[in-house]
Short mmCIF file of N, CA and C in Angstrom, two decimals:
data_model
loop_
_atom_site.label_atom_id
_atom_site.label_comp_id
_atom_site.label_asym_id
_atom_site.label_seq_id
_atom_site.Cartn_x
_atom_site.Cartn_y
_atom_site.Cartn_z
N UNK A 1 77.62 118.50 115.22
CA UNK A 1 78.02 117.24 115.85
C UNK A 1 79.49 117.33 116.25
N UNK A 2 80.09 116.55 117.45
CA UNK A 2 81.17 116.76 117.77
C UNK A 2 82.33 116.02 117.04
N UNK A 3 83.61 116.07 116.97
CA UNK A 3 84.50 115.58 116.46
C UNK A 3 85.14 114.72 117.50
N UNK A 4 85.63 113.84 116.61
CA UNK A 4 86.02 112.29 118.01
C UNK A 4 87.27 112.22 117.00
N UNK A 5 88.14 111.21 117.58
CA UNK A 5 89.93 110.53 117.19
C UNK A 5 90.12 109.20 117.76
N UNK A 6 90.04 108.19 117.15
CA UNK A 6 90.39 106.85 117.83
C UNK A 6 91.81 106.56 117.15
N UNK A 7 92.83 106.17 118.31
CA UNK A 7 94.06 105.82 118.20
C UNK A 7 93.70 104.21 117.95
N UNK A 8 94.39 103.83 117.21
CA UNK A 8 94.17 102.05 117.19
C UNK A 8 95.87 101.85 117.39
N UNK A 9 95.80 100.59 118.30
CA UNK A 9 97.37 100.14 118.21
C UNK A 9 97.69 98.53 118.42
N UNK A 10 98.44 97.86 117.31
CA UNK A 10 98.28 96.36 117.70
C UNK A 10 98.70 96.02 118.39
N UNK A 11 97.84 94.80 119.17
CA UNK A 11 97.67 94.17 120.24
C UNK A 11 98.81 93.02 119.97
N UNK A 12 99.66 92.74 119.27
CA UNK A 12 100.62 92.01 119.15
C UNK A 12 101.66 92.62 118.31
N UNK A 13 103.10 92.51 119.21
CA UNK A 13 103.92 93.39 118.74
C UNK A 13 104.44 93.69 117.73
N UNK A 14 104.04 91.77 117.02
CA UNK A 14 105.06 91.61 115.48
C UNK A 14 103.84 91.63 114.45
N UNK A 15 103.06 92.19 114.85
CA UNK A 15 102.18 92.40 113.79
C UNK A 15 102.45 93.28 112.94
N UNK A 16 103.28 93.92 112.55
CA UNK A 16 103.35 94.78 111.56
C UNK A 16 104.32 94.07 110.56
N UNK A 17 105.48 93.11 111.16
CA UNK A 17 106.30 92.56 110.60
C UNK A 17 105.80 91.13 110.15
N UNK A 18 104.79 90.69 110.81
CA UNK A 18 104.09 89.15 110.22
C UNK A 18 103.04 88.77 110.68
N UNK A 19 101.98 89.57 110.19
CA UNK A 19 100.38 89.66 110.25
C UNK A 19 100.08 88.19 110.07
N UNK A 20 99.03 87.64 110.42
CA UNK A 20 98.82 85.98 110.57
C UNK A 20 97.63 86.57 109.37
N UNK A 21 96.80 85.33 108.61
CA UNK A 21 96.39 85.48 107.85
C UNK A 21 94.86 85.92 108.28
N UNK A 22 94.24 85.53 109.45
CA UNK A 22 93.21 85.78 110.15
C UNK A 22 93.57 87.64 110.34
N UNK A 23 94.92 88.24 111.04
CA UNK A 23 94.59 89.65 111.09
C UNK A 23 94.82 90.29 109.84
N UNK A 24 95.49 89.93 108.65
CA UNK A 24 94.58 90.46 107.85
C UNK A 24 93.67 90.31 107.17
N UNK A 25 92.75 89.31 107.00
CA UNK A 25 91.39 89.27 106.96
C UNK A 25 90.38 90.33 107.77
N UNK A 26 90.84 90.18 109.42
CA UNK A 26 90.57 91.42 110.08
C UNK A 26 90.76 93.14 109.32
N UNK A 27 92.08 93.01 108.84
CA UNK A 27 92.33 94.42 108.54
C UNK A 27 91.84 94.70 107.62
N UNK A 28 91.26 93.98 106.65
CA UNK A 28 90.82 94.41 105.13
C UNK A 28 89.10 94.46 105.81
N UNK A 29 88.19 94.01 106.82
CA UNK A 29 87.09 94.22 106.67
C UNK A 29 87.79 95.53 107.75
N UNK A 30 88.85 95.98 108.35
CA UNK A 30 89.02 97.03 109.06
C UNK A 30 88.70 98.19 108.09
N UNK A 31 89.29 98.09 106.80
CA UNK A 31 89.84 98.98 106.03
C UNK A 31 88.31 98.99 105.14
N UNK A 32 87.30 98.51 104.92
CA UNK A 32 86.10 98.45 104.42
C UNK A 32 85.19 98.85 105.61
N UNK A 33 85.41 98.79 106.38
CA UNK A 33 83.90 99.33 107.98
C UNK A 33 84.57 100.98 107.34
N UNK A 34 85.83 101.61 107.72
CA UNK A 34 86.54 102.80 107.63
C UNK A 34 85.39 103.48 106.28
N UNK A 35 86.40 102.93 104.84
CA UNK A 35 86.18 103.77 103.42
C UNK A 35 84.21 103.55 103.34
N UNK A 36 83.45 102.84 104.17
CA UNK A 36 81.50 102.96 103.87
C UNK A 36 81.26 103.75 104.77
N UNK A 37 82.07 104.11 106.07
CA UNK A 37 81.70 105.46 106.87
C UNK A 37 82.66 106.74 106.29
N UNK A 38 83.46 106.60 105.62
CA UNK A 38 84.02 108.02 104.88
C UNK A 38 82.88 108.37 103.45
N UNK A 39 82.51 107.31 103.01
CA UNK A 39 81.28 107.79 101.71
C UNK A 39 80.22 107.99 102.54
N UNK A 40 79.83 107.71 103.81
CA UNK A 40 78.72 108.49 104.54
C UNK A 40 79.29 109.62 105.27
N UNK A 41 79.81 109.80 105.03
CA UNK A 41 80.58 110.98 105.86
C UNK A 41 80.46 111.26 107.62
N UNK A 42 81.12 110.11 107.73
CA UNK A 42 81.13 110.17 108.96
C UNK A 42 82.78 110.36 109.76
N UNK A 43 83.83 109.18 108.58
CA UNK A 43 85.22 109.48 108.70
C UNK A 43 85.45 110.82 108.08
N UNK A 44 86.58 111.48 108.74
CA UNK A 44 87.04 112.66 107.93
C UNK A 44 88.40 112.39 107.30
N UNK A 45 88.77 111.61 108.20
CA UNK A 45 90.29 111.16 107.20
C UNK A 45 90.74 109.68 108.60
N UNK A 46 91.43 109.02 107.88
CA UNK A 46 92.00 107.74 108.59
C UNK A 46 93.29 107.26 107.75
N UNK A 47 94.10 106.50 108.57
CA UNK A 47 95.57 105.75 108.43
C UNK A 47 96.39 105.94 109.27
N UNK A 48 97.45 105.03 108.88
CA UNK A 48 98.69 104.63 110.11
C UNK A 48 99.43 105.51 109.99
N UNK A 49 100.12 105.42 111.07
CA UNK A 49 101.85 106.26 110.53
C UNK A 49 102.46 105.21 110.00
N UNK A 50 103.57 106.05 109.45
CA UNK A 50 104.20 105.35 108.21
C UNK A 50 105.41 104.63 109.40
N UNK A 51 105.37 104.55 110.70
CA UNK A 51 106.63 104.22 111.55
C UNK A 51 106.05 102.88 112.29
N UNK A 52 104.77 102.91 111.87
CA UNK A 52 104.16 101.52 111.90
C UNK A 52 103.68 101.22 113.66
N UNK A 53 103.40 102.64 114.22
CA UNK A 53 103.38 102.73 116.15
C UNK A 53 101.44 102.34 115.94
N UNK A 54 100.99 103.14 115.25
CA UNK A 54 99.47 103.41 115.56
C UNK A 54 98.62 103.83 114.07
N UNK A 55 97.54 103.39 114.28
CA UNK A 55 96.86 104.26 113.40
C UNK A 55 95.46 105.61 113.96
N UNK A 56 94.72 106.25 113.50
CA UNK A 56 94.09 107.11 113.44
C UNK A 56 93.03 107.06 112.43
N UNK A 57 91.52 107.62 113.64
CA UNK A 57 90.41 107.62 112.58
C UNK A 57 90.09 108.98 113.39
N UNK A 58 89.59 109.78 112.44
CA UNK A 58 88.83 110.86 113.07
C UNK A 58 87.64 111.28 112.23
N UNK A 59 86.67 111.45 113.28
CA UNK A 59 85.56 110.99 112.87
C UNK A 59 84.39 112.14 113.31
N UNK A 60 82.98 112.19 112.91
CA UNK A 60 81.93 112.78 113.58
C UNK A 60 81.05 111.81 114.26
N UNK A 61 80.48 111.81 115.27
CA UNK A 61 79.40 111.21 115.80
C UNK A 61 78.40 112.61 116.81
N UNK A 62 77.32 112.21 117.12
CA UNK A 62 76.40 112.67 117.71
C UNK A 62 76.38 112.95 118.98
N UNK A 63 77.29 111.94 119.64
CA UNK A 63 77.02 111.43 121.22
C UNK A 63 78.49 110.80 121.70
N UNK A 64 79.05 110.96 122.36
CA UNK A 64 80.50 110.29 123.49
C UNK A 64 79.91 108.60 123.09
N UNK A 65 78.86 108.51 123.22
CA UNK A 65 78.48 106.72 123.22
C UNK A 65 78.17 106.54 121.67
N UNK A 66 77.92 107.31 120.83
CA UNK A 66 77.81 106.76 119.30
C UNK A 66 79.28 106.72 118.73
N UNK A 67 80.12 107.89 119.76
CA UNK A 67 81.70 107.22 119.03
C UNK A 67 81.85 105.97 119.78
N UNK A 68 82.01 106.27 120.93
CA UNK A 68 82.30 104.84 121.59
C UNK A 68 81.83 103.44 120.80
N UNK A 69 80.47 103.58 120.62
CA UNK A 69 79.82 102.48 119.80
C UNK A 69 80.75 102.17 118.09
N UNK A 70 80.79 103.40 117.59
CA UNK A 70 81.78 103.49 116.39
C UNK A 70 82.95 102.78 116.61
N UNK A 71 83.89 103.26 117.45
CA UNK A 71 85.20 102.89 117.87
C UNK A 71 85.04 101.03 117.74
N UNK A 72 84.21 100.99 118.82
CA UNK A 72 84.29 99.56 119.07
C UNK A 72 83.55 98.42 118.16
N UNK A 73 82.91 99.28 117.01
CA UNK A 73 82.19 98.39 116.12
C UNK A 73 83.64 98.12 115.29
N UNK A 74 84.95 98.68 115.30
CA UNK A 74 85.64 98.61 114.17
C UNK A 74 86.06 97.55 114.65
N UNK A 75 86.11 96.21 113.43
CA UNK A 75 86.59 95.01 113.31
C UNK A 75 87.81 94.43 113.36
N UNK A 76 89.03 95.75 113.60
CA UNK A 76 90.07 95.48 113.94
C UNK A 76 90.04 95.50 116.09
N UNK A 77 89.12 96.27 116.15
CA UNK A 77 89.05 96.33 117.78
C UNK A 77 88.13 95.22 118.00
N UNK A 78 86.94 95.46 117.39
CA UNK A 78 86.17 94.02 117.87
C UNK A 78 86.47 92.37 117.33
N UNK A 79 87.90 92.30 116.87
CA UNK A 79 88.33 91.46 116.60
C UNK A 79 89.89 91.13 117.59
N UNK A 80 89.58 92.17 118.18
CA UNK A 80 90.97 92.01 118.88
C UNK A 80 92.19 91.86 118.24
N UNK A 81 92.59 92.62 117.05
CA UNK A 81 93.78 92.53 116.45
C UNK A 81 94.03 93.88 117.17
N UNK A 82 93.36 95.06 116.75
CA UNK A 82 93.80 96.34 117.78
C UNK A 82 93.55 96.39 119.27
N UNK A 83 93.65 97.21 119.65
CA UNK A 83 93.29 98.26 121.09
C UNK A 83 93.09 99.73 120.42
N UNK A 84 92.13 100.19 121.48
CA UNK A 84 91.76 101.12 120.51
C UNK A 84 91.63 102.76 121.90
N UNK A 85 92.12 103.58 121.76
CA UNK A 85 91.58 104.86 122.57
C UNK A 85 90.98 105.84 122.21
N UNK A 86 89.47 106.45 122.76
CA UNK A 86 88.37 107.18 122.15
C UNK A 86 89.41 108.67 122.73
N UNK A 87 88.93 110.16 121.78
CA UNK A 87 89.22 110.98 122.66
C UNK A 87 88.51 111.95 121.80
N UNK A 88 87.60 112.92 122.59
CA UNK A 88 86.85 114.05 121.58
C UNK A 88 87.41 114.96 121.41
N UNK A 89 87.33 115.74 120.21
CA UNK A 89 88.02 117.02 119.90
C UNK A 89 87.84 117.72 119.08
N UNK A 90 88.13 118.69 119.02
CA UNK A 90 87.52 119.89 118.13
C UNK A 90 88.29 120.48 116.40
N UNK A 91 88.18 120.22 115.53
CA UNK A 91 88.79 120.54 114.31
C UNK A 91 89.23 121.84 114.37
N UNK A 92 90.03 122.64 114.66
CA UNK A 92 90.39 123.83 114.59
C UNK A 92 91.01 124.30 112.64
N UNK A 93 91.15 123.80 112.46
CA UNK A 93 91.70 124.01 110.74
C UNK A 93 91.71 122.41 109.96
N UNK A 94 91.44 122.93 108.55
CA UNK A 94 91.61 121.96 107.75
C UNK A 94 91.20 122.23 106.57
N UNK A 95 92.25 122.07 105.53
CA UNK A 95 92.12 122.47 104.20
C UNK A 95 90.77 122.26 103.52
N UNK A 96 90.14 123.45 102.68
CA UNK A 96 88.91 123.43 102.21
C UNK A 96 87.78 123.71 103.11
N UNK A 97 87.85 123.97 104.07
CA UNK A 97 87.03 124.46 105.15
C UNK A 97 87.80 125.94 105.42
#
């Protein structure tokens, strides 16, 4: 199966500095859709940078449209707290592999 990367980035600027209580409600079912597709193994690893620009999921799916579908099922995008960009790609290294 191929390897996919969704950039997430908030859709409001001061969100990192004063999240309303609705986006994080958003972010905690963000952060629960994420850790039930990493115990199915579907995430391979996810989180922000620590500079607070974006976060990162990288992921497996089957099909360009089952990430797409993935991407956009996440509740920070289908909630419109993020924006989100799909892009496929190939794992070239990674510890334990």
């Amino acid at each position: 199966m191929p390897d996919y990367i969704y950039l997430i980035h908030p859709l409001r600027h001061e969100f990192f500095e004063s999240p309303t209580p609705q986006e994080e409600a958003v972010m905690d079912q963000h952060f629960a859709y994420l850790k039930k597709a990493t115990s199915e193994g579907v995430v391979l690893l996810a989180g922000p940078c620590l500079d607070e620009t974006f976060g990162v999921v990288v992921f497996i799916a089957e099909s360009d449209e089952s990430a797409r579908a993935f991407m956009l099922n996440d509740p920070s995008v289908k909630n419109n707290v993020m924006m989100a960009e799909l892009h496929p790609m190939r794992i070239s290294l990674m510890k334990g592999c």
